[in-house]
Amino acid sequence: MTEYQVIDSRDTVLRDGTIKLHGPDGYEGMRKAGQLAARILDEITPMVQPGVSTGELDDKVRELTLDGGAVPATMGYRGYAHSCCISINHVVCHGIPSEKTLKDGDIVNIDVTPLLDGWHGDTSRMFLVGDVPLKARRLVDVTYECLMIGIDKAQPGARLGDIGAAIEEHARQFRYGVVREFCGHGLGRLFHDAPEVVHAAKAGTGPELKPGMFFTIEPMINLGKPWVKLLSDGWTAVTRDKSLSAQFEHSIGITETGNEIFTGSPKGWHKPGDY
Ligand code: MF3
Ligand code: CO
Ligand code: CO
């Protein structure tokens, strides 16, 4: 049974398994946090070039986050020590920034989560480094389509499983693998909260979507099999078959009539090809 909890920003929020239903103050807070998150990705876009290290990108994300009056929610999260996650090629998610430099032909995901005035804006995009082969570019395009097709299904009265069903159906047409081990998540004043948003699901299953629900959709799509493994650093997830993996993420809220994307790019730089 799904439990919902109507809350406003004065309430104490607990990770108690309930799905939070937020009011206007929640939307205000999420708009600001989400727009800062998207602006951070816009501003680092010109830096994503061959030769830049992921550590330098992380430093810039931290600077932009702090300048925006926020803190990176990832810093100190379960022992994670960086301002964002940067996942290159066959890294599925949670790549750790380091001295490693980007090289021509890489595809890379940058995932940022500023915590602004108590609200989390969580978003990621793929970037193409130099000349990227068509096969990889197509994976990136289709992954973006998967995210947006999922968001289209996020309507009041629909079920959570409708989102994953639509994503999986789209990915399947290209014989891509949809990662199961990592999911979207409720968020707001908590970084990771109920519900778990699976990206491969059965339509008509799962909790009903109601106005005031905030969650991310963040499909990870593999050029090969869906299987992932965790490296010994305890964070980096890679494809078992070493195939390329792509991901895009938005934070959204369910409204009376549909949904609101909190993390849309101010510059309209939603995906490669837009800039
Ligand atoms: N931003 C990631 C997400 O989409 C979470 C990163 S947690 C970290 O949920 F600790 F790995 F940074
Ligand atoms: Co997320
Ligand atoms: Co994220």
PDB file of C-alpha atoms and ligand atoms in Angstrom:
ATOM      1  CA  MET A   1       0.000   0.000   0.000  1.00  0.00           C
ATOM      2  CA  THR A   2       1.287   3.427  -0.866  1.00  0.00           C
ATOM      3  CA  GLU A   3       1.133   6.105   1.755  1.00  0.00           C
ATOM      4  CA  TYR A   4       1.109   9.765   0.844  1.00  0.00           C
ATOM      5  CA  GLN A   5       1.890  12.638   3.172  1.00  0.00           C
ATOM      6  CA  VAL A   6       0.810  16.224   2.508  1.00  0.00           C
ATOM      7  CA  ILE A   7       3.610  18.501   3.700  1.00  0.00           C
ATOM      8  CA  ASP A   8       4.688  22.119   3.632  1.00  0.00           C
ATOM      9  CA  SER A   9       8.132  23.565   4.170  1.00  0.00           C
ATOM     10  CA  ARG A  10       7.630  23.921   7.952  1.00  0.00           C
ATOM     11  CA  ASP A  11       7.105  20.192   8.434  1.00  0.00           C
ATOM     12  CA  THR A  12       9.936  17.901   9.439  1.00  0.00           C
ATOM     13  CA  VAL A  13      10.604  15.496   6.576  1.00  0.00           C
ATOM     14  CA  LEU A  14      11.614  11.934   7.288  1.00  0.00           C
ATOM     15  CA  ARG A  15      12.738   9.170   4.998  1.00  0.00           C
ATOM     16  CA  ASP A  16       9.816   7.073   6.238  1.00  0.00           C
ATOM     17  CA  GLY A  17       8.743   5.515   2.926  1.00  0.00           C
ATOM     18  CA  THR A  18       5.838   7.917   2.420  1.00  0.00           C
ATOM     19  CA  ILE A  19       5.419   9.820  -0.828  1.00  0.00           C
ATOM     20  CA  LYS A  20       5.426  13.515  -0.026  1.00  0.00           C
ATOM     21  CA  LEU A  21       2.830  15.809  -1.601  1.00  0.00           C
ATOM     22  CA  HIS A  22       4.180  19.346  -1.667  1.00  0.00           C
ATOM     23  CA  GLY A  23       2.434  22.702  -1.828  1.00  0.00           C
ATOM     24  CA  PRO A  24       3.233  26.009  -3.555  1.00  0.00           C
ATOM     25  CA  ASP A  25       6.254  26.703  -1.300  1.00  0.00           C
ATOM     26  CA  GLY A  26       7.745  23.400  -2.407  1.00  0.00           C
ATOM     27  CA  TYR A  27       7.305  24.318  -6.067  1.00  0.00           C
ATOM     28  CA  GLU A  28       8.971  27.682  -5.420  1.00  0.00           C
ATOM     29  CA  GLY A  29      11.939  26.054  -3.698  1.00  0.00           C
ATOM     30  CA  MET A  30      12.334  23.369  -6.368  1.00  0.00           C
ATOM     31  CA  ARG A  31      12.128  25.881  -9.213  1.00  0.00           C
ATOM     32  CA  LYS A  32      15.025  27.844  -7.744  1.00  0.00           C
ATOM     33  CA  ALA A  33      17.162  24.788  -6.959  1.00  0.00           C
ATOM     34  CA  GLY A  34      16.328  23.185 -10.310  1.00  0.00           C
ATOM     35  CA  GLN A  35      17.131  26.320 -12.286  1.00  0.00           C
ATOM     36  CA  LEU A  36      20.467  26.690 -10.514  1.00  0.00           C
ATOM     37  CA  ALA A  37      21.291  23.043 -11.297  1.00  0.00           C
ATOM     38  CA  ALA A  38      20.462  23.565 -14.975  1.00  0.00           C
ATOM     39  CA  ARG A  39      22.430  26.817 -15.105  1.00  0.00           C
ATOM     40  CA  ILE A  40      25.500  25.048 -13.683  1.00  0.00           C
ATOM     41  CA  LEU A  41      25.330  22.528 -16.542  1.00  0.00           C
ATOM     42  CA  ASP A  42      24.839  25.347 -19.074  1.00  0.00           C
ATOM     43  CA  GLU A  43      27.888  27.182 -17.773  1.00  0.00           C
ATOM     44  CA  ILE A  44      30.241  24.217 -17.784  1.00  0.00           C
ATOM     45  CA  THR A  45      29.186  23.192 -21.301  1.00  0.00           C
ATOM     46  CA  PRO A  46      31.954  25.177 -23.092  1.00  0.00           C
ATOM     47  CA  MET A  47      34.555  23.548 -20.805  1.00  0.00           C
ATOM     48  CA  VAL A  48      33.643  20.016 -21.843  1.00  0.00           C
ATOM     49  CA  GLN A  49      36.456  19.601 -24.401  1.00  0.00           C
ATOM     50  CA  PRO A  50      39.311  17.180 -25.065  1.00  0.00           C
ATOM     51  CA  GLY A  51      42.076  17.630 -22.478  1.00  0.00           C
ATOM     52  CA  VAL A  52      40.026  18.933 -19.557  1.00  0.00           C
ATOM     53  CA  SER A  53      40.227  16.751 -16.445  1.00  0.00           C
ATOM     54  CA  THR A  54      37.098  15.603 -14.648  1.00  0.00           C
ATOM     55  CA  GLY A  55      38.603  17.079 -11.479  1.00  0.00           C
ATOM     56  CA  GLU A  56      38.760  20.523 -13.135  1.00  0.00           C
ATOM     57  CA  LEU A  57      35.113  20.180 -14.165  1.00  0.00           C
ATOM     58  CA  ASP A  58      34.230  19.198 -10.587  1.00  0.00           C
ATOM     59  CA  ASP A  59      36.046  22.284  -9.234  1.00  0.00           C
ATOM     60  CA  LYS A  60      34.042  24.479 -11.612  1.00  0.00           C
ATOM     61  CA  VAL A  61      30.767  22.815 -10.565  1.00  0.00           C
ATOM     62  CA  ARG A  62      31.635  23.471  -6.911  1.00  0.00           C
ATOM     63  CA  GLU A  63      32.471  27.126  -7.647  1.00  0.00           C
ATOM     64  CA  LEU A  64      29.233  27.687  -9.612  1.00  0.00           C
ATOM     65  CA  THR A  65      27.198  25.924  -6.911  1.00  0.00           C
ATOM     66  CA  LEU A  66      28.656  28.048  -4.106  1.00  0.00           C
ATOM     67  CA  ASP A  67      28.337  31.242  -6.204  1.00  0.00           C
ATOM     68  CA  GLY A  68      24.659  30.380  -6.603  1.00  0.00           C
ATOM     69  CA  GLY A  69      24.245  30.330  -2.829  1.00  0.00           C
ATOM     70  CA  ALA A  70      23.965  26.544  -2.670  1.00  0.00           C
ATOM     71  CA  VAL A  71      26.117  23.603  -1.580  1.00  0.00           C
ATOM     72  CA  PRO A  72      26.739  20.428  -3.605  1.00  0.00           C
ATOM     73  CA  ALA A  73      24.470  17.828  -1.985  1.00  0.00           C
ATOM     74  CA  THR A  74      26.846  15.063  -3.044  1.00  0.00           C
ATOM     75  CA  MET A  75      29.703  16.387  -0.871  1.00  0.00           C
ATOM     76  CA  GLY A  76      29.758  14.279   2.248  1.00  0.00           C
ATOM     77  CA  TYR A  77      26.809  12.213   1.024  1.00  0.00           C
ATOM     78  CA  ARG A  78      27.467   8.660   2.298  1.00  0.00           C
ATOM     79  CA  GLY A  79      31.165   9.468   2.249  1.00  0.00           C
ATOM     80  CA  TYR A  80      31.224  10.850  -1.313  1.00  0.00           C
ATOM     81  CA  ALA A  81      33.725  13.719  -1.443  1.00  0.00           C
ATOM     82  CA  HIS A  82      32.986  15.534  -4.717  1.00  0.00           C
ATOM     83  CA  SER A  83      30.647  18.180  -6.120  1.00  0.00           C
ATOM     84  CA  CYS A  84      29.228  16.129  -8.967  1.00  0.00           C
ATOM     85  CA  CYS A  85      29.475  12.762 -10.710  1.00  0.00           C
ATOM     86  CA  ILE A  86      31.205  12.500 -14.104  1.00  0.00           C
ATOM     87  CA  SER A  87      30.678   9.261 -15.992  1.00  0.00           C
ATOM     88  CA  ILE A  88      32.619   8.612 -19.196  1.00  0.00           C
ATOM     89  CA  ASN A  89      31.784   6.064 -21.938  1.00  0.00           C
ATOM     90  CA  HIS A  90      31.106   2.659 -20.300  1.00  0.00           C
ATOM     91  CA  VAL A  91      30.688   4.232 -16.857  1.00  0.00           C
ATOM     92  CA  VAL A  92      26.960   4.035 -16.147  1.00  0.00           C
ATOM     93  CA  CYS A  93      26.800   6.487 -13.234  1.00  0.00           C
ATOM     94  CA  HIS A  94      28.592   7.824 -10.124  1.00  0.00           C
ATOM     95  CA  GLY A  95      31.935   8.310 -11.882  1.00  0.00           C
ATOM     96  CA  ILE A  96      34.317  10.012  -9.445  1.00  0.00           C
ATOM     97  CA  PRO A  97      36.072  13.198 -10.618  1.00  0.00           C
ATOM     98  CA  SER A  98      39.850  12.753 -10.847  1.00  0.00           C
ATOM     99  CA  GLU A  99      42.960  13.700 -12.834  1.00  0.00           C
ATOM    100  CA  LYS A 100      41.567  11.745 -15.769  1.00  0.00           C
ATOM    101  CA  THR A 101      41.152  13.893 -18.885  1.00  0.00           C
ATOM    102  CA  LEU A 102      38.446  13.787 -21.537  1.00  0.00           C
ATOM    103  CA  LYS A 103      39.540  12.654 -24.962  1.00  0.00           C
ATOM    104  CA  ASP A 104      38.243  13.064 -28.483  1.00  0.00           C
ATOM    105  CA  GLY A 105      35.317  10.720 -29.124  1.00  0.00           C
ATOM    106  CA  ASP A 106      34.212  10.327 -25.483  1.00  0.00           C
ATOM    107  CA  ILE A 107      30.612  10.607 -24.376  1.00  0.00           C
ATOM    108  CA  VAL A 108      30.275  11.951 -20.851  1.00  0.00           C
ATOM    109  CA  ASN A 109      27.525  12.471 -18.294  1.00  0.00           C
ATOM    110  CA  ILE A 110      27.753  15.249 -15.715  1.00  0.00           C
ATOM    111  CA  ASP A 111      25.296  14.981 -12.815  1.00  0.00           C
ATOM    112  CA  VAL A 112      24.878  17.907 -10.429  1.00  0.00           C
ATOM    113  CA  THR A 113      22.725  18.385  -7.320  1.00  0.00           C
ATOM    114  CA  PRO A 114      22.886  21.814  -5.694  1.00  0.00           C
ATOM    115  CA  LEU A 115      21.115  22.062  -2.349  1.00  0.00           C
ATOM    116  CA  LEU A 116      19.603  25.556  -2.294  1.00  0.00           C
ATOM    117  CA  ASP A 117      17.624  26.905   0.681  1.00  0.00           C
ATOM    118  CA  GLY A 118      16.834  23.341   1.717  1.00  0.00           C
ATOM    119  CA  TRP A 119      15.720  22.084  -1.732  1.00  0.00           C
ATOM    120  CA  HIS A 120      17.559  19.685  -4.070  1.00  0.00           C
ATOM    121  CA  GLY A 121      17.869  20.327  -7.819  1.00  0.00           C
ATOM    122  CA  ASP A 122      19.104  17.088  -9.410  1.00  0.00           C
ATOM    123  CA  THR A 123      19.893  16.967 -13.128  1.00  0.00           C
ATOM    124  CA  SER A 124      22.353  15.435 -15.572  1.00  0.00           C
ATOM    125  CA  ARG A 125      23.112  15.674 -19.265  1.00  0.00           C
ATOM    126  CA  MET A 126      25.328  13.928 -21.783  1.00  0.00           C
ATOM    127  CA  PHE A 127      28.090  15.826 -23.584  1.00  0.00           C
ATOM    128  CA  LEU A 128      29.977  14.845 -26.726  1.00  0.00           C
ATOM    129  CA  VAL A 129      33.746  15.349 -26.637  1.00  0.00           C
ATOM    130  CA  GLY A 130      35.138  16.301 -30.054  1.00  0.00           C
ATOM    131  CA  ASP A 131      34.217  13.917 -32.870  1.00  0.00           C
ATOM    132  CA  VAL A 132      31.941  11.178 -31.591  1.00  0.00           C
ATOM    133  CA  PRO A 133      31.068   8.141 -33.740  1.00  0.00           C
ATOM    134  CA  LEU A 134      27.497   7.932 -35.035  1.00  0.00           C
ATOM    135  CA  LYS A 135      26.670   4.830 -32.949  1.00  0.00           C
ATOM    136  CA  ALA A 136      27.490   6.680 -29.743  1.00  0.00           C
ATOM    137  CA  ARG A 137      25.670   9.846 -30.825  1.00  0.00           C
ATOM    138  CA  ARG A 138      22.578   7.804 -31.590  1.00  0.00           C
ATOM    139  CA  LEU A 139      22.698   6.243 -28.099  1.00  0.00           C
ATOM    140  CA  VAL A 140      22.859   9.727 -26.588  1.00  0.00           C
ATOM    141  CA  ASP A 141      19.930  10.978 -28.700  1.00  0.00           C
ATOM    142  CA  VAL A 142      17.759   7.969 -27.900  1.00  0.00           C
ATOM    143  CA  THR A 143      18.549   8.244 -24.178  1.00  0.00           C
ATOM    144  CA  TYR A 144      17.351  11.853 -24.229  1.00  0.00           C
ATOM    145  CA  GLU A 145      14.199  10.694 -26.027  1.00  0.00           C
ATOM    146  CA  CYS A 146      13.723   8.039 -23.314  1.00  0.00           C
ATOM    147  CA  LEU A 147      13.837  10.725 -20.612  1.00  0.00           C
ATOM    148  CA  MET A 148      11.342  12.963 -22.406  1.00  0.00           C
ATOM    149  CA  ILE A 149       8.997  10.076 -23.252  1.00  0.00           C
ATOM    150  CA  GLY A 150       9.074   9.137 -19.554  1.00  0.00           C
ATOM    151  CA  ILE A 151       8.291  12.718 -18.541  1.00  0.00           C
ATOM    152  CA  ASP A 152       5.306  12.747 -20.955  1.00  0.00           C
ATOM    153  CA  LYS A 153       3.834   9.838 -18.981  1.00  0.00           C
ATOM    154  CA  ALA A 154       4.206  11.669 -15.663  1.00  0.00           C
ATOM    155  CA  GLN A 155       0.611  12.886 -15.418  1.00  0.00           C
ATOM    156  CA  PRO A 156      -1.771  13.070 -12.451  1.00  0.00           C
ATOM    157  CA  GLY A 157      -3.842   9.888 -12.343  1.00  0.00           C
ATOM    158  CA  ALA A 158      -1.233   7.834 -14.219  1.00  0.00           C
ATOM    159  CA  ARG A 159       0.792   5.131 -12.442  1.00  0.00           C
ATOM    160  CA  LEU A 160       4.500   5.280 -11.741  1.00  0.00           C
ATOM    161  CA  GLY A 161       5.044   2.117 -13.819  1.00  0.00           C
ATOM    162  CA  ASP A 162       3.736   3.899 -16.918  1.00  0.00           C
ATOM    163  CA  ILE A 163       6.975   5.898 -16.983  1.00  0.00           C
ATOM    164  CA  GLY A 164       9.343   2.916 -16.970  1.00  0.00           C
ATOM    165  CA  ALA A 165       7.150   1.029 -19.423  1.00  0.00           C
ATOM    166  CA  ALA A 166       7.377   3.847 -21.971  1.00  0.00           C
ATOM    167  CA  ILE A 167      11.133   4.231 -21.504  1.00  0.00           C
ATOM    168  CA  GLU A 168      11.791   0.526 -21.873  1.00  0.00           C
ATOM    169  CA  GLU A 169       9.600   0.241 -24.942  1.00  0.00           C
ATOM    170  CA  HIS A 170      11.492   3.051 -26.661  1.00  0.00           C
ATOM    171  CA  ALA A 171      14.938   1.665 -25.761  1.00  0.00           C
ATOM    172  CA  ARG A 172      13.938  -1.824 -26.879  1.00  0.00           C
ATOM    173  CA  GLN A 173      13.303  -0.614 -30.428  1.00  0.00           C
ATOM    174  CA  PHE A 174      17.022   0.093 -30.683  1.00  0.00           C
ATOM    175  CA  ARG A 175      18.001  -3.103 -28.803  1.00  0.00           C
ATOM    176  CA  TYR A 176      19.515  -1.029 -26.030  1.00  0.00           C
ATOM    177  CA  GLY A 177      19.686  -2.293 -22.440  1.00  0.00           C
ATOM    178  CA  VAL A 178      17.838  -0.395 -19.685  1.00  0.00           C
ATOM    179  CA  VAL A 179      19.735  -0.402 -16.378  1.00  0.00           C
ATOM    180  CA  ARG A 180      17.682  -1.741 -13.442  1.00  0.00           C
ATOM    181  CA  GLU A 181      20.070  -1.306 -10.503  1.00  0.00           C
ATOM    182  CA  PHE A 182      19.789   2.495 -10.328  1.00  0.00           C
ATOM    183  CA  CYS A 183      16.519   4.376 -10.291  1.00  0.00           C
ATOM    184  CA  GLY A 184      14.988   7.815 -10.232  1.00  0.00           C
ATOM    185  CA  HIS A 185      13.796   8.915  -6.805  1.00  0.00           C
ATOM    186  CA  GLY A 186      11.531  11.204  -4.877  1.00  0.00           C
ATOM    187  CA  LEU A 187      13.317  14.383  -3.827  1.00  0.00           C
ATOM    188  CA  GLY A 188      12.657  17.774  -2.327  1.00  0.00           C
ATOM    189  CA  ARG A 189      14.080  18.591   1.047  1.00  0.00           C
ATOM    190  CA  LEU A 190      15.498  15.052   0.982  1.00  0.00           C
ATOM    191  CA  PHE A 191      17.995  14.045  -1.754  1.00  0.00           C
ATOM    192  CA  HIS A 192      16.776  10.464  -2.157  1.00  0.00           C
ATOM    193  CA  ASP A 193      13.257   9.688  -0.982  1.00  0.00           C
ATOM    194  CA  ALA A 194      10.291   7.496  -1.938  1.00  0.00           C
ATOM    195  CA  PRO A 195       9.171   6.585  -4.512  1.00  0.00           C
ATOM    196  CA  GLU A 196      11.774   4.609  -6.421  1.00  0.00           C
ATOM    197  CA  VAL A 197      11.311   5.431 -10.112  1.00  0.00           C
ATOM    198  CA  VAL A 198      12.319   2.348 -12.077  1.00  0.00           C
ATOM    199  CA  HIS A 199      13.124   2.849 -15.753  1.00  0.00           C
ATOM    200  CA  ALA A 200      11.861  -0.548 -16.912  1.00  0.00           C
ATOM    201  CA  ALA A 201       8.407  -1.354 -15.580  1.00  0.00           C
ATOM    202  CA  LYS A 202       4.940  -2.604 -16.377  1.00  0.00           C
ATOM    203  CA  ALA A 203       2.317  -0.024 -17.392  1.00  0.00           C
ATOM    204  CA  GLY A 204      -0.577   0.330 -14.942  1.00  0.00           C
ATOM    205  CA  THR A 205       1.500  -0.759 -11.937  1.00  0.00           C
ATOM    206  CA  GLY A 206       2.930   1.182  -9.006  1.00  0.00           C
ATOM    207  CA  PRO A 207       1.646   4.148  -7.050  1.00  0.00           C
ATOM    208  CA  GLU A 208      -0.749   6.645  -8.584  1.00  0.00           C
ATOM    209  CA  LEU A 209       0.867   9.952  -9.528  1.00  0.00           C
ATOM    210  CA  LYS A 210      -0.659  12.863  -7.642  1.00  0.00           C
ATOM    211  CA  PRO A 211      -0.204  16.642  -7.818  1.00  0.00           C
ATOM    212  CA  GLY A 212       2.552  17.750  -5.458  1.00  0.00           C
ATOM    213  CA  MET A 213       4.791  14.693  -6.010  1.00  0.00           C
ATOM    214  CA  PHE A 214       8.412  15.592  -6.817  1.00  0.00           C
ATOM    215  CA  PHE A 215      10.770  13.024  -8.304  1.00  0.00           C
ATOM    216  CA  THR A 216      13.579  12.510 -10.785  1.00  0.00           C
ATOM    217  CA  ILE A 217      13.560  10.484 -13.971  1.00  0.00           C
ATOM    218  CA  GLU A 218      17.105   9.491 -14.939  1.00  0.00           C
ATOM    219  CA  PRO A 219      17.263   6.551 -17.351  1.00  0.00           C
ATOM    220  CA  MET A 220      20.618   4.853 -17.885  1.00  0.00           C
ATOM    221  CA  ILE A 221      20.654   3.200 -21.314  1.00  0.00           C
ATOM    222  CA  ASN A 222      23.380   0.827 -22.520  1.00  0.00           C
ATOM    223  CA  LEU A 223      24.426   0.166 -26.091  1.00  0.00           C
ATOM    224  CA  GLY A 224      24.717  -3.493 -25.051  1.00  0.00           C
ATOM    225  CA  LYS A 225      23.310  -5.566 -22.214  1.00  0.00           C
ATOM    226  CA  PRO A 226      21.677  -3.901 -19.218  1.00  0.00           C
ATOM    227  CA  TRP A 227      24.044  -5.505 -16.689  1.00  0.00           C
ATOM    228  CA  VAL A 228      26.238  -3.328 -14.509  1.00  0.00           C
ATOM    229  CA  LYS A 229      28.957  -3.916 -11.936  1.00  0.00           C
ATOM    230  CA  LEU A 230      30.420  -1.749  -9.222  1.00  0.00           C
ATOM    231  CA  LEU A 231      34.146  -1.016  -9.195  1.00  0.00           C
ATOM    232  CA  SER A 232      36.196  -1.538  -6.017  1.00  0.00           C
ATOM    233  CA  ASP A 233      36.035   2.208  -5.191  1.00  0.00           C
ATOM    234  CA  GLY A 234      32.465   1.467  -4.093  1.00  0.00           C
ATOM    235  CA  TRP A 235      30.927   4.130  -6.345  1.00  0.00           C
ATOM    236  CA  THR A 236      31.767   3.775 -10.036  1.00  0.00           C
ATOM    237  CA  ALA A 237      29.165   1.649 -11.850  1.00  0.00           C
ATOM    238  CA  VAL A 238      30.198   0.298 -15.262  1.00  0.00           C
ATOM    239  CA  THR A 239      28.573  -1.877 -17.917  1.00  0.00           C
ATOM    240  CA  ARG A 240      29.610  -5.522 -17.502  1.00  0.00           C
ATOM    241  CA  ASP A 241      30.079  -5.921 -21.253  1.00  0.00           C
ATOM    242  CA  LYS A 242      32.034  -2.618 -21.454  1.00  0.00           C
ATOM    243  CA  SER A 243      29.450  -1.192 -23.860  1.00  0.00           C
ATOM    244  CA  LEU A 244      28.767   2.551 -23.849  1.00  0.00           C
ATOM    245  CA  SER A 245      26.139   3.904 -21.470  1.00  0.00           C
ATOM    246  CA  ALA A 246      24.228   7.192 -21.546  1.00  0.00           C
ATOM    247  CA  GLN A 247      21.974   9.025 -19.077  1.00  0.00           C
ATOM    248  CA  PHE A 248      19.923  12.202 -18.789  1.00  0.00           C
ATOM    249  CA  GLU A 249      18.114  13.350 -15.640  1.00  0.00           C
ATOM    250  CA  HIS A 250      15.436  15.907 -14.797  1.00  0.00           C
ATOM    251  CA  SER A 251      13.725  16.765 -11.530  1.00  0.00           C
ATOM    252  CA  ILE A 252       9.979  17.216 -12.060  1.00  0.00           C
ATOM    253  CA  GLY A 253       6.801  17.932 -10.115  1.00  0.00           C
ATOM    254  CA  ILE A 254       3.342  16.550 -10.832  1.00  0.00           C
ATOM    255  CA  THR A 255       0.793  19.352 -11.282  1.00  0.00           C
ATOM    256  CA  GLU A 256      -3.028  19.360 -11.541  1.00  0.00           C
ATOM    257  CA  THR A 257      -2.755  19.259 -15.326  1.00  0.00           C
ATOM    258  CA  GLY A 258       0.539  17.499 -16.087  1.00  0.00           C
ATOM    259  CA  ASN A 259       4.033  18.135 -14.838  1.00  0.00           C
ATOM    260  CA  GLU A 260       6.603  20.850 -14.405  1.00  0.00           C
ATOM    261  CA  ILE A 261      10.266  20.287 -15.267  1.00  0.00           C
ATOM    262  CA  PHE A 262      12.285  22.099 -12.618  1.00  0.00           C
ATOM    263  CA  THR A 263      15.654  21.548 -14.319  1.00  0.00           C
ATOM    264  CA  GLY A 264      15.072  22.754 -17.892  1.00  0.00           C
ATOM    265  CA  SER A 265      18.112  24.485 -19.411  1.00  0.00           C
ATOM    266  CA  PRO A 266      17.838  28.316 -19.277  1.00  0.00           C
ATOM    267  CA  LYS A 267      19.894  28.449 -22.494  1.00  0.00           C
ATOM    268  CA  GLY A 268      17.869  25.712 -24.195  1.00  0.00           C
ATOM    269  CA  TRP A 269      20.953  23.462 -24.178  1.00  0.00           C
ATOM    270  CA  HIS A 270      19.062  20.301 -23.320  1.00  0.00           C
ATOM    271  CA  LYS A 271      21.221  17.919 -25.340  1.00  0.00           C
ATOM    272  CA  PRO A 272      24.143  17.928 -27.785  1.00  0.00           C
ATOM    273  CA  GLY A 273      23.011  19.558 -31.010  1.00  0.00           C
ATOM    274  CA  ASP A 274      21.264  22.383 -29.110  1.00  0.00           C
ATOM    275  CA  TYR A 275      24.565  24.272 -28.829  1.00  0.00           C
TER     276      TYR A 275
HETATM  277  N1  MF3 B   1      22.936  12.793  -8.482  1.00  0.00           N
HETATM  278  C1  MF3 B   1      22.844  11.366  -8.321  1.00  0.00           C
HETATM  279  C2  MF3 B   1      21.408  11.011  -8.564  1.00  0.00           C
HETATM  280  O1  MF3 B   1      20.936  11.307  -9.613  1.00  0.00           O
HETATM  281  C3  MF3 B   1      23.278  10.904  -6.982  1.00  0.00           C
HETATM  282  C4  MF3 B   1      24.718  11.019  -6.755  1.00  0.00           C
HETATM  283  S1  MF3 B   1      25.079  10.533  -5.162  1.00  0.00           S
HETATM  284  C5  MF3 B   1      26.753  10.546  -5.142  1.00  0.00           C
HETATM  285  O2  MF3 B   1      20.667  10.535  -7.773  1.00  0.00           O
HETATM  286  F1  MF3 B   1      27.071  10.415  -3.932  1.00  0.00           F
HETATM  287  F2  MF3 B   1      27.195   9.583  -5.930  1.00  0.00           F
HETATM  288  F3  MF3 B   1      27.179  11.682  -5.624  1.00  0.00           F
HETATM  289 CO    CO B   2      18.896  11.648  -9.108  1.00  0.00          CO
HETATM  290 CO    CO B   3      21.583  13.164 -10.321  1.00  0.00          CO
END
